[in-house]
PDB file of N, CA and C in Angstrom:
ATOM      1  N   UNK A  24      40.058 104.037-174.545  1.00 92.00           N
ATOM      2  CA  UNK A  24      39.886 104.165-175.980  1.00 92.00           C
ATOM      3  C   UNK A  24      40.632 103.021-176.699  1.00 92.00           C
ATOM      4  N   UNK A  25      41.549 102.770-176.464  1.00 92.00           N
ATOM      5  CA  UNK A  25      42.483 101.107-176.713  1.00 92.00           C
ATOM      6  C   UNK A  25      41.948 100.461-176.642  1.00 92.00           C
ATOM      7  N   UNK A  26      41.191 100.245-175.509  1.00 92.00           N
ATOM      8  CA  UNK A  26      40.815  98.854-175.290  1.00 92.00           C
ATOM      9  C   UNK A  26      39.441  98.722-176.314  1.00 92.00           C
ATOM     10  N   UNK A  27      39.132  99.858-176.576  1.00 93.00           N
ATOM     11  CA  UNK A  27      37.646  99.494-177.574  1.00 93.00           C
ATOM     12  C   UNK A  27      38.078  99.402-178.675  1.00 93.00           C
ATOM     13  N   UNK A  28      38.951  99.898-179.427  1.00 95.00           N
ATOM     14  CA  UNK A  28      39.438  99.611-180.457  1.00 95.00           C
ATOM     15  C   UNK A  28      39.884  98.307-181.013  1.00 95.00           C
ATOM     16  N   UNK A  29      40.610  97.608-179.438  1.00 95.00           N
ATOM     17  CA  UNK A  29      40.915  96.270-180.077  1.00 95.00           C
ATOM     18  C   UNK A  29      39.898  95.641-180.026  1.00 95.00           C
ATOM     19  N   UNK A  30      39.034  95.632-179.517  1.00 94.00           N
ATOM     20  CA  UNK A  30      37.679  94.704-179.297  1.00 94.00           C
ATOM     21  C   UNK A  30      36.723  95.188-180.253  1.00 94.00           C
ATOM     22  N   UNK A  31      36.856  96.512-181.081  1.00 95.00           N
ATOM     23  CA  UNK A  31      36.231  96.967-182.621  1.00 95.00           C
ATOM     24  C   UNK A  31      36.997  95.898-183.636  1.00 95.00           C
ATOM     25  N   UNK A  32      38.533  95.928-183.863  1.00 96.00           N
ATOM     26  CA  UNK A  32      39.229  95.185-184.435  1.00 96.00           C
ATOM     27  C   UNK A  32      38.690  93.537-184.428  1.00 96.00           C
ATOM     28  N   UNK A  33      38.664  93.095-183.257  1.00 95.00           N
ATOM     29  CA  UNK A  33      38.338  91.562-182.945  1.00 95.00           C
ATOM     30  C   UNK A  33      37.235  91.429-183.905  1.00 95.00           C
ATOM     31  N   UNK A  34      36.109  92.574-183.863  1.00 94.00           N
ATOM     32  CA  UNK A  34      34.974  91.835-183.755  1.00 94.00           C
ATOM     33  C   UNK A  34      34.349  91.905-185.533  1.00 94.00           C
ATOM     34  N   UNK A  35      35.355  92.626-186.023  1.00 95.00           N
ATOM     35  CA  UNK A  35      34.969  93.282-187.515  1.00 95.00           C
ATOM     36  C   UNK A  35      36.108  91.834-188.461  1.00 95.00           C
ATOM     37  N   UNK A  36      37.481  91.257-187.808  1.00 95.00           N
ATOM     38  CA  UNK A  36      38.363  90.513-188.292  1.00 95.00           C
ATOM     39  C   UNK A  36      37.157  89.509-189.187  1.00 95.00           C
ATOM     40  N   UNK A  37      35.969  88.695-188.558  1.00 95.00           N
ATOM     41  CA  UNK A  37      36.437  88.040-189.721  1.00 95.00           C
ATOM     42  C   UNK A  37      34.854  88.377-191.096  1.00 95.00           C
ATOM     43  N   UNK A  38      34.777  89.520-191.061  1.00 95.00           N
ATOM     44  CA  UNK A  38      33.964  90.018-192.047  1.00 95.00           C
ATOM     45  C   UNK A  38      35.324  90.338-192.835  1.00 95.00           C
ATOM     46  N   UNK A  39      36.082  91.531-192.470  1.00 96.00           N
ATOM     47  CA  UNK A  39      37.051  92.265-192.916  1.00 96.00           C
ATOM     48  C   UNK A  39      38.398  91.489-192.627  1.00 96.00           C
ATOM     49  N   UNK A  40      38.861  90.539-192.655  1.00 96.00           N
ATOM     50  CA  UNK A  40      40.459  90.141-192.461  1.00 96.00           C
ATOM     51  C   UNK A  40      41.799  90.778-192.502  1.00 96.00           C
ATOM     52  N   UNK A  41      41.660  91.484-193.894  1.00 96.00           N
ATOM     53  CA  UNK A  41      42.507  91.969-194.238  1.00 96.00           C
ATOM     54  C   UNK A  41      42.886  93.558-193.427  1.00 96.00           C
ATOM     55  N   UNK A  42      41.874  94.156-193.510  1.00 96.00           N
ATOM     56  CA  UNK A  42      41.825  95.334-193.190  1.00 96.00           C
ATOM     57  C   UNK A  42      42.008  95.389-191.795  1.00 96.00           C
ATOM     58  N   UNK A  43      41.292  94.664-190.859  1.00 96.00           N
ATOM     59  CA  UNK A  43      41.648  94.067-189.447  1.00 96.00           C
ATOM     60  C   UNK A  43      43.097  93.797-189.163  1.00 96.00           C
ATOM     61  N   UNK A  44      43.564  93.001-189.304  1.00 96.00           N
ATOM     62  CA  UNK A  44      45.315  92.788-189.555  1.00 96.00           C
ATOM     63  C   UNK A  44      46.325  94.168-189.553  1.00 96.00           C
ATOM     64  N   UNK A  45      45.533  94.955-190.853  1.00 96.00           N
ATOM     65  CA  UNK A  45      46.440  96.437-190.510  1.00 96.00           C
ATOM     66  C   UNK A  45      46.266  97.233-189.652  1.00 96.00           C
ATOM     67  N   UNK A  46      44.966  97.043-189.198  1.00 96.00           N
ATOM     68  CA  UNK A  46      44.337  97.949-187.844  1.00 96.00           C
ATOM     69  C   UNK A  46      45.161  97.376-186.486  1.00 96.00           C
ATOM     70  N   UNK A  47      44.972  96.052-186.536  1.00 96.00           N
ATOM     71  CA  UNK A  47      46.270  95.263-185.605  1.00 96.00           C
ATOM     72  C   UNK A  47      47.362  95.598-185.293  1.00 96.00           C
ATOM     73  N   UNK A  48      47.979  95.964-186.423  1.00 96.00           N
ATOM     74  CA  UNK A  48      49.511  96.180-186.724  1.00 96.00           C
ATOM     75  C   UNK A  48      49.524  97.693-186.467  1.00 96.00           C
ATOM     76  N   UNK A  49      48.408  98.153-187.130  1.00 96.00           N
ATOM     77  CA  UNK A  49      48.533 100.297-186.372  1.00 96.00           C
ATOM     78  C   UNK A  49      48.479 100.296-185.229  1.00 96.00           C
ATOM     79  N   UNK A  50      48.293  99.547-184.838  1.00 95.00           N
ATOM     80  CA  UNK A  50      47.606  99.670-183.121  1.00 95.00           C
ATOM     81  C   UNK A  50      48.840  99.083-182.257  1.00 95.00           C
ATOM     82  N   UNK A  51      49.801  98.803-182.890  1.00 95.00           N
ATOM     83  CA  UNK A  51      51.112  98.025-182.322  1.00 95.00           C
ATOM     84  C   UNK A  51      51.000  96.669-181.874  1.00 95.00           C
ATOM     85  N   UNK A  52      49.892  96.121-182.275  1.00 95.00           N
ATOM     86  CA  UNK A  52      50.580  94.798-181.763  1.00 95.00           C
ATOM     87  C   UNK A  52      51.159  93.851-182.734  1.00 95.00           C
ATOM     88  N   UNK A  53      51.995  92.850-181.867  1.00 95.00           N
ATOM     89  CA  UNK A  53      52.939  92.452-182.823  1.00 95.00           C
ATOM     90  C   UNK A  53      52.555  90.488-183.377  1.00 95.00           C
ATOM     91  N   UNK A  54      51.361  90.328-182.634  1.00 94.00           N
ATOM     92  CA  UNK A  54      50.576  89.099-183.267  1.00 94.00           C
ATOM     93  C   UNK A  54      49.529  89.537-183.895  1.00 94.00           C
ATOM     94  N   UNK A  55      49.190  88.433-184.901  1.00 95.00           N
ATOM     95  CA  UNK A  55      48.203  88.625-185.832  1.00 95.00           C
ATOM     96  C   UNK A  55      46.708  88.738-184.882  1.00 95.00           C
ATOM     97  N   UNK A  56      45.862  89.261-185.083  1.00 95.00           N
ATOM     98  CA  UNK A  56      44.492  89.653-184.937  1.00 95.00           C
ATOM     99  C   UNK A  56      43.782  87.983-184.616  1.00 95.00           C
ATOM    100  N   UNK A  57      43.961  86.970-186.005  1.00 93.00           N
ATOM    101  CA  UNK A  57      43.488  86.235-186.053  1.00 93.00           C
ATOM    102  C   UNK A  57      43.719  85.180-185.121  1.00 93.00           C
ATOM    103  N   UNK A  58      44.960  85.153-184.297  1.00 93.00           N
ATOM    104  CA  UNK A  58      45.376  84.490-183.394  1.00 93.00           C
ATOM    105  C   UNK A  58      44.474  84.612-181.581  1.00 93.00           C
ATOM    106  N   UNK A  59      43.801  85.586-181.924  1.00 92.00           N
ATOM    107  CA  UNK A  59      43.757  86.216-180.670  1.00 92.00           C
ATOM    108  C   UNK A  59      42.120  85.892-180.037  1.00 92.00           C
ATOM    109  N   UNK A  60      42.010  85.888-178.881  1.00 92.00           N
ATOM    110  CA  UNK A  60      40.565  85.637-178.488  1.00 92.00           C
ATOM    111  C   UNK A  60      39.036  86.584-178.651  1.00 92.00           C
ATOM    112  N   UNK A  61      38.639  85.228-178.571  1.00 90.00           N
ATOM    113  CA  UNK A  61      36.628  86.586-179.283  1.00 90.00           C
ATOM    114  C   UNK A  61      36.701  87.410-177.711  1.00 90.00           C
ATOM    115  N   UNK A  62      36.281  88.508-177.754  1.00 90.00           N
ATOM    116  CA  UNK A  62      36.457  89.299-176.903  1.00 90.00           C
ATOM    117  C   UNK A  62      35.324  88.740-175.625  1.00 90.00           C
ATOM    118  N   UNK A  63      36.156  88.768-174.528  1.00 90.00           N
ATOM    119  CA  UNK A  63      34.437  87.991-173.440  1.00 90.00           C
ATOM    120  C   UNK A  63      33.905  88.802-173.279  1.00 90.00           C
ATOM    121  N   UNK A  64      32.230  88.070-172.831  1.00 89.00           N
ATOM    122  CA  UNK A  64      30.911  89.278-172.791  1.00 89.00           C
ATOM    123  C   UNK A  64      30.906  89.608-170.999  1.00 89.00           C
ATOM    124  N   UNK A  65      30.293  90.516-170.803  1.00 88.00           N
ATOM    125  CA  UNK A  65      29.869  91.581-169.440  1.00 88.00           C
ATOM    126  C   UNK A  65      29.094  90.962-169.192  1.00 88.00           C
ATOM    127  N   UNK A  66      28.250  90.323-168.591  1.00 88.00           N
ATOM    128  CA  UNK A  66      26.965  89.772-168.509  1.00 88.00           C
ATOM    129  C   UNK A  66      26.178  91.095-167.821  1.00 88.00           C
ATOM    130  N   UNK A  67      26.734  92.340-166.783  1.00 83.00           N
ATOM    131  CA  UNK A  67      25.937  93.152-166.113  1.00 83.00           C
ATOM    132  C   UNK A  67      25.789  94.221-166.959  1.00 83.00           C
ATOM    133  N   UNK A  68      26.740  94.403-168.341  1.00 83.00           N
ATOM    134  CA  UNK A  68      26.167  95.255-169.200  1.00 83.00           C
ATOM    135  C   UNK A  68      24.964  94.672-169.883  1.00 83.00           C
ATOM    136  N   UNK A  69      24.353  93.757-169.990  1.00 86.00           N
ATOM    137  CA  UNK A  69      23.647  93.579-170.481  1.00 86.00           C
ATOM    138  C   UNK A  69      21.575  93.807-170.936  1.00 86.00           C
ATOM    139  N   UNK A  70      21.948  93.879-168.933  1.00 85.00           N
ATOM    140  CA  UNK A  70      20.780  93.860-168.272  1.00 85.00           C
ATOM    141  C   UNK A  70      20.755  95.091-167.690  1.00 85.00           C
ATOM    142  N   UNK A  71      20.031  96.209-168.173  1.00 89.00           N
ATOM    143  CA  UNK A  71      19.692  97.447-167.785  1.00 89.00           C
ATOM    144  C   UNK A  71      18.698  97.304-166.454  1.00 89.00           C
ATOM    145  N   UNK A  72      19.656  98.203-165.176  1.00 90.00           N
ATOM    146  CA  UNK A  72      18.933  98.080-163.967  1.00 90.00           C
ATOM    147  C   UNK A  72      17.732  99.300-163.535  1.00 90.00           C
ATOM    148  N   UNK A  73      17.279  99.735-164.690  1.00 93.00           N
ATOM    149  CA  UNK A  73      16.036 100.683-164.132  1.00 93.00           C
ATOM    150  C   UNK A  73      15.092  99.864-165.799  1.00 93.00           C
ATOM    151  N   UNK A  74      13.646 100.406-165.608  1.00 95.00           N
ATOM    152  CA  UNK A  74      12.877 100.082-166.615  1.00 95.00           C
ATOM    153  C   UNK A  74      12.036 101.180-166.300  1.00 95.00           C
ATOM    154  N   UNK A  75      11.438 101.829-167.566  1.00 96.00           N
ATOM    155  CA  UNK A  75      10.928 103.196-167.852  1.00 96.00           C
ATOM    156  C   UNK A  75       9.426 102.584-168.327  1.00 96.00           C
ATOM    157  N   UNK A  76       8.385 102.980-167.764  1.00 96.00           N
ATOM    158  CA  UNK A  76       7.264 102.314-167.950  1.00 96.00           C
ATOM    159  C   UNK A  76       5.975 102.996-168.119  1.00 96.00           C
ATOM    160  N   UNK A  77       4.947 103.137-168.992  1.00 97.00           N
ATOM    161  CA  UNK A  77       3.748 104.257-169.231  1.00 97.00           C
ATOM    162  C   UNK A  77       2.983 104.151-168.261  1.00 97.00           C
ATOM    163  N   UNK A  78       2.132 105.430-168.235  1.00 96.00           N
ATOM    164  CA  UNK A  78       1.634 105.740-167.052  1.00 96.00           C
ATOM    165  C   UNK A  78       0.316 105.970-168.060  1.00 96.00           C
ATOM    166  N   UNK A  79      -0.942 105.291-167.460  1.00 96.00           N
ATOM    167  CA  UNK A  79      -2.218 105.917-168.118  1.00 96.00           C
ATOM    168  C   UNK A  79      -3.355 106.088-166.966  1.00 96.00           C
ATOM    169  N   UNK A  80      -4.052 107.247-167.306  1.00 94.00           N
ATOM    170  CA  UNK A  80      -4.818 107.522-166.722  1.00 94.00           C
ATOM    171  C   UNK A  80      -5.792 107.330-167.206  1.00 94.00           C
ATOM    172  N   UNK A  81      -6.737 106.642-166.235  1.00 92.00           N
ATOM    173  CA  UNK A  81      -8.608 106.527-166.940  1.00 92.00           C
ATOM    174  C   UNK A  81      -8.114 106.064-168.930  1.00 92.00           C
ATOM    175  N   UNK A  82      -7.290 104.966-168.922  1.00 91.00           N
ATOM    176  CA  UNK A  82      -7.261 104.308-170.615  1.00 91.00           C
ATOM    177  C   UNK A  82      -6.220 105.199-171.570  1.00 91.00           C
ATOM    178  N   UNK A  83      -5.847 106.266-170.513  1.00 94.00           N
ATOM    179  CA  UNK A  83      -5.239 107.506-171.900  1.00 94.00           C
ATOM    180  C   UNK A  83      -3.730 107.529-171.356  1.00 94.00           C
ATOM    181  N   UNK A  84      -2.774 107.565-172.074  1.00 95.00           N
ATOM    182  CA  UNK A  84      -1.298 107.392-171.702  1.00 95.00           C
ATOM    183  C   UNK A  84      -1.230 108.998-171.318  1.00 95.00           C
ATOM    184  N   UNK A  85      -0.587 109.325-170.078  1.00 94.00           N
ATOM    185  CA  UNK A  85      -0.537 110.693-169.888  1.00 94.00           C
ATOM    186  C   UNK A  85       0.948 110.962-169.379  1.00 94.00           C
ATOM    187  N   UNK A  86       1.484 109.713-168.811  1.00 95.00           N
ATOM    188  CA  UNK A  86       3.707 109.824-168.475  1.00 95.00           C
ATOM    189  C   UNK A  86       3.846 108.749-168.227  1.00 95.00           C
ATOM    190  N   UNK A  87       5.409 108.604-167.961  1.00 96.00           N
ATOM    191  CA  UNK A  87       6.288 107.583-167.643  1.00 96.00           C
ATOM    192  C   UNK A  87       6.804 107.781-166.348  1.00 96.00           C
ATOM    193  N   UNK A  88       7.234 106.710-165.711  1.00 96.00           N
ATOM    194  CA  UNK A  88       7.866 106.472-164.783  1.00 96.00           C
ATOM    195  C   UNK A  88       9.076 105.459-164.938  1.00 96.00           C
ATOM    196  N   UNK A  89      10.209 106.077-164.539  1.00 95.00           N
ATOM    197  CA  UNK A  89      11.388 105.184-164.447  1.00 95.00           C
ATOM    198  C   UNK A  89      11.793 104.990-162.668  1.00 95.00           C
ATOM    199  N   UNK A  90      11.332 103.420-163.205  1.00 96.00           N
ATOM    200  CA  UNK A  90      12.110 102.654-161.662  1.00 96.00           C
ATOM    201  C   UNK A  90      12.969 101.812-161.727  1.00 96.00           C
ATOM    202  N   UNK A  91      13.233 101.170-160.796  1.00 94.00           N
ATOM    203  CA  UNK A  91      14.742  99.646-160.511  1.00 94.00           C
ATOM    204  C   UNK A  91      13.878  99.029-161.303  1.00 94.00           C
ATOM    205  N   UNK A  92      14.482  98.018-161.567  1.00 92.00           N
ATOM    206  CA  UNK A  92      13.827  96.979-162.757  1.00 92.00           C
ATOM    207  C   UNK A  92      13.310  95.834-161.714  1.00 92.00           C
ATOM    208  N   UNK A  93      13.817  95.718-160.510  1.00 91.00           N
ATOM    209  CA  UNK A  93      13.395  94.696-159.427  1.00 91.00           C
ATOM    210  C   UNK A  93      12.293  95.274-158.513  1.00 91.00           C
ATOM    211  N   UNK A  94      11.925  96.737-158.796  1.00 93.00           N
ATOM    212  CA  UNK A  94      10.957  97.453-157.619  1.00 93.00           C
ATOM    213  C   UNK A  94       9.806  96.776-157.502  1.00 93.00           C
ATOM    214  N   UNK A  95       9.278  96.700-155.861  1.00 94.00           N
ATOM    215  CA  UNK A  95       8.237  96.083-156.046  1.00 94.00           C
ATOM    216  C   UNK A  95       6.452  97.021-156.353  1.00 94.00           C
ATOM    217  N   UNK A  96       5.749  96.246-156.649  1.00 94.00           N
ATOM    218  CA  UNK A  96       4.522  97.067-156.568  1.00 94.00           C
ATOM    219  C   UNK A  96       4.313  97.719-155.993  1.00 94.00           C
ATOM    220  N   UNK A  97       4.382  98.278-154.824  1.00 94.00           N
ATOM    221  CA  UNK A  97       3.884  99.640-153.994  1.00 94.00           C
ATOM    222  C   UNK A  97       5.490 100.321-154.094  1.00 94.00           C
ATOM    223  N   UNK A  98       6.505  99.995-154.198  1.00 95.00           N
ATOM    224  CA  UNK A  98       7.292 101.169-155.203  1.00 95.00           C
ATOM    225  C   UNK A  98       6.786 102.121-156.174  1.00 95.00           C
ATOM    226  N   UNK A  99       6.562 101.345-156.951  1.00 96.00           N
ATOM    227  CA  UNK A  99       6.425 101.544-158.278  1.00 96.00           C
ATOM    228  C   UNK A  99       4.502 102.464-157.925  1.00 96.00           C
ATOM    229  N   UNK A 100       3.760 101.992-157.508  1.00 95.00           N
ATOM    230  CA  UNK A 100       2.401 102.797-157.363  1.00 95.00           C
ATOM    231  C   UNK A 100       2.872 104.035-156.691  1.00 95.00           C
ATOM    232  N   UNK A 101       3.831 104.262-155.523  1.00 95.00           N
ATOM    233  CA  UNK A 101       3.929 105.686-154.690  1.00 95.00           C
ATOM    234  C   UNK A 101       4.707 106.163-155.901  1.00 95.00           C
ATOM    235  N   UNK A 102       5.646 105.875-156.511  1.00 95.00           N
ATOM    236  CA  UNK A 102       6.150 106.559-157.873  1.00 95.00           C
ATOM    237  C   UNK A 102       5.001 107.378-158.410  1.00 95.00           C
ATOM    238  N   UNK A 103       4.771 106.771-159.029  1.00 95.00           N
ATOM    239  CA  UNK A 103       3.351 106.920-160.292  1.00 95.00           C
ATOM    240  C   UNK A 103       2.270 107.802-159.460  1.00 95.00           C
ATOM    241  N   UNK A 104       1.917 108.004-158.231  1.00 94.00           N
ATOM    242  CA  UNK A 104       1.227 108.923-157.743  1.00 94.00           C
ATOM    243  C   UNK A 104       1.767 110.100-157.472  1.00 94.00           C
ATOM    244  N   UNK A 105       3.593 109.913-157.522  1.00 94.00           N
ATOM    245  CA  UNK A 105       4.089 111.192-157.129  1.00 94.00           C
ATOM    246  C   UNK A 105       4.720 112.350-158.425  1.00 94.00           C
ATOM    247  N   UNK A 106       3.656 111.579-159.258  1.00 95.00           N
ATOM    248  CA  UNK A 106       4.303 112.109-160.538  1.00 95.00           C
ATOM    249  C   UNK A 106       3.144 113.515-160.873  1.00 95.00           C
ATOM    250  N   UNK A 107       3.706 114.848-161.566  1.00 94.00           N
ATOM    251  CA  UNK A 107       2.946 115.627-161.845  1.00 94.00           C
ATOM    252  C   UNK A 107       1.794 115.152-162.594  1.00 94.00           C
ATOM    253  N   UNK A 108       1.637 114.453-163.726  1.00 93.00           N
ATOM    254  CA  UNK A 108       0.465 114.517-164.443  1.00 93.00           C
ATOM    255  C   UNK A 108      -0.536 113.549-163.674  1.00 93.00           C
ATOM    256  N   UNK A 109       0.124 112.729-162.819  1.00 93.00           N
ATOM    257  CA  UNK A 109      -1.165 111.866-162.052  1.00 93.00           C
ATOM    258  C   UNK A 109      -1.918 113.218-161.183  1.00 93.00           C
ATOM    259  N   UNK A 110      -0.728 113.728-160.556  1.00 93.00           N
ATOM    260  CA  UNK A 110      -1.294 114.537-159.541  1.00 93.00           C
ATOM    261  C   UNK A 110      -2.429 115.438-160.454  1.00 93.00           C
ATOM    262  N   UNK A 111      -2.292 116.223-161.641  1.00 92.00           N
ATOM    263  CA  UNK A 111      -3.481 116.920-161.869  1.00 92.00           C
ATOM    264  C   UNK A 111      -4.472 116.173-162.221  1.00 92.00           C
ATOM    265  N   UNK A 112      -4.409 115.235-162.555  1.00 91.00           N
ATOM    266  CA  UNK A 112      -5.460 114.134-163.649  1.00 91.00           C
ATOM    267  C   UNK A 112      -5.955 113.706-162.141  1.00 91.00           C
ATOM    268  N   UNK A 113      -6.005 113.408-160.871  1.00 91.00           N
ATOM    269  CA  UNK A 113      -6.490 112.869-159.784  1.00 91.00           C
ATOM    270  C   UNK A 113      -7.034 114.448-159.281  1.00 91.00           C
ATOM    271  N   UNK A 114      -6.693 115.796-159.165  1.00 90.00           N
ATOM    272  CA  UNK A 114      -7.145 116.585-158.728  1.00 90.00           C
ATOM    273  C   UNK A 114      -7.239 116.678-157.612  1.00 90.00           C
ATOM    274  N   UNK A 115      -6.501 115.899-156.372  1.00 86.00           N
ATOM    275  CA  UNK A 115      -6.270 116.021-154.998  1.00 86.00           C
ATOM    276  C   UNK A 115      -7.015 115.005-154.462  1.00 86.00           C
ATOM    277  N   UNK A 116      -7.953 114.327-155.344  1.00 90.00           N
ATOM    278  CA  UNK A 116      -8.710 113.004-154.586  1.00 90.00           C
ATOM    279  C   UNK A 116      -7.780 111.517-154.917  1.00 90.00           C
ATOM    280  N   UNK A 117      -8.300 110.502-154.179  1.00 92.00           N
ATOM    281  CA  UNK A 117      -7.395 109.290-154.140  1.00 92.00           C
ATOM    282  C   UNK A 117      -8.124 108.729-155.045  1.00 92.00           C
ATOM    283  N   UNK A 118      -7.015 108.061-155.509  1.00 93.00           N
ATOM    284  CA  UNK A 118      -6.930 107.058-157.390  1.00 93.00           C
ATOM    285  C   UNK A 118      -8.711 105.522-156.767  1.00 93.00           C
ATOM    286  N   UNK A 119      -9.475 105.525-157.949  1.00 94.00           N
ATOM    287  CA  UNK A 119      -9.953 104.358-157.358  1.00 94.00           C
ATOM    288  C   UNK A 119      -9.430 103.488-157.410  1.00 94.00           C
ATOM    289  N   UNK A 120      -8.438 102.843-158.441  1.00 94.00           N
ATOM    290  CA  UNK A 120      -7.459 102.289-158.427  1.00 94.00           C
ATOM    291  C   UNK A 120      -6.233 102.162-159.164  1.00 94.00           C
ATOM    292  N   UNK A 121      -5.262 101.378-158.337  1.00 94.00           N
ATOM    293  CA  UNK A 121      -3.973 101.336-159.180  1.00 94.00           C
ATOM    294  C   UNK A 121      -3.561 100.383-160.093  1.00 94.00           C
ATOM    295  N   UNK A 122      -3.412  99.939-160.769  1.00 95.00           N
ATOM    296  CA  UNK A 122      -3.050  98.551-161.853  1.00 95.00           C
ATOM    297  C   UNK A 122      -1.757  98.497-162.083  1.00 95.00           C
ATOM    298  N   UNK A 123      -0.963  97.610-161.264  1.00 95.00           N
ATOM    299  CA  UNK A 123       0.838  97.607-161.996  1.00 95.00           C
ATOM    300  C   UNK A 123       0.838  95.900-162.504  1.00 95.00           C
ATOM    301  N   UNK A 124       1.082  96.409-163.650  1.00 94.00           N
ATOM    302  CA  UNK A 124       1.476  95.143-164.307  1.00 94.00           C
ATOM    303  C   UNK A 124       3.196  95.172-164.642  1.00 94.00           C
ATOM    304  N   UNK A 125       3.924  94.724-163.644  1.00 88.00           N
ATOM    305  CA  UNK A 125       4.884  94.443-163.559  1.00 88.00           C
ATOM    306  C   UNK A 125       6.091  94.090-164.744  1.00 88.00           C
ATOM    307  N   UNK A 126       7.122  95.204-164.919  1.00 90.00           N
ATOM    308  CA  UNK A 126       7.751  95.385-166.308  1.00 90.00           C
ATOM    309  C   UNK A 126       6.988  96.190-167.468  1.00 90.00           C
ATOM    310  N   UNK A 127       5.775  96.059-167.073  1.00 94.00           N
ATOM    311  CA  UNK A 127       5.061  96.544-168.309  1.00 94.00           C
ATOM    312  C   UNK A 127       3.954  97.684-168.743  1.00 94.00           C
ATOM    313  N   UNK A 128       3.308  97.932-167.215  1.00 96.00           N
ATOM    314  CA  UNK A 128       2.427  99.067-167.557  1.00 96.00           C
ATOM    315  C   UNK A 128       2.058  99.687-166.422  1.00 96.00           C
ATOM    316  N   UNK A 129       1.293 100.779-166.445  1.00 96.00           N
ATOM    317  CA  UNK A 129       1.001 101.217-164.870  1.00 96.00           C
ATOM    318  C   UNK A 129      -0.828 101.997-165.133  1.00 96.00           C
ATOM    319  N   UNK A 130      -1.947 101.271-164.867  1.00 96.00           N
ATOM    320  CA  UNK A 130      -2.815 102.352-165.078  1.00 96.00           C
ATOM    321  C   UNK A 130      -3.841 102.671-163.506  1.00 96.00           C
ATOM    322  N   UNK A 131      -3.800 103.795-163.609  1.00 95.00           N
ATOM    323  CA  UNK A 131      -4.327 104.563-162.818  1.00 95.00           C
ATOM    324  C   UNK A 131      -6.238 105.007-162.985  1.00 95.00           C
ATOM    325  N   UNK A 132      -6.764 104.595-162.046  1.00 94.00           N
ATOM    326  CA  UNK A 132      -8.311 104.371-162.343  1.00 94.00           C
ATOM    327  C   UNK A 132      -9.013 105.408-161.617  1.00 94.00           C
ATOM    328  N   UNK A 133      -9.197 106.690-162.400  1.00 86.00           N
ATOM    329  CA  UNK A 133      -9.504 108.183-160.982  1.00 86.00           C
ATOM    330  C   UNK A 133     -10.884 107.940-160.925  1.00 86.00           C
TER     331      UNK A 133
END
């Protein structure tokens, strides 16, 4: 909880200066705010490692599927077949086909 606070503080200083400084000083430290470094970035927070992607059947959006964001195509198709609404919308017969457009869509051709 500290540590977000000072990095709330950092990042509000130079809209708010003043007010930053006392938040500084509540927070005990004993250098100024303004002295202090821009907070460094995460680079692996950045990049969300699953991607949640629509599922349509025969043109009509019917669910989603969330996979790794790196999965490859026949991942991502045994997903999407093992999902309830494919399964009723296929009715126990095999898909004529599958369409993965990679990051972006998934359609299913019964």
């Amino acid at each position: 909880m500290r540590e977000a606070a000072d990095i709330l503080v950092r990042l509000f200083h130079p809209m708010m200066p003043h007010l930053a400084e006392q938040c500084w000083a509540a927070l005990g430290h004993k250098t100024l705010v303004a002295s202090e470094a821009w907070p460094q970035i995460e680079p692996d927070l950045l990049v969300e490692s699953t991607i949640t992607l629509p599922v349509q059947i025969n043109g009509k959006k019917r669910a989603e599927v969330t996979v790794a964001r790196n999965a490859t195509n026949s991942v991502i198709e045994a997903a999407v077949l093992a999902l309830d609404a494919v399964k009723r919308a296929l009715d126990g017969k095999p898909p004529k086909k599958v369409i993965v457009v990679p990051q972006r869509i998934v359609n299913v051709v019964a």
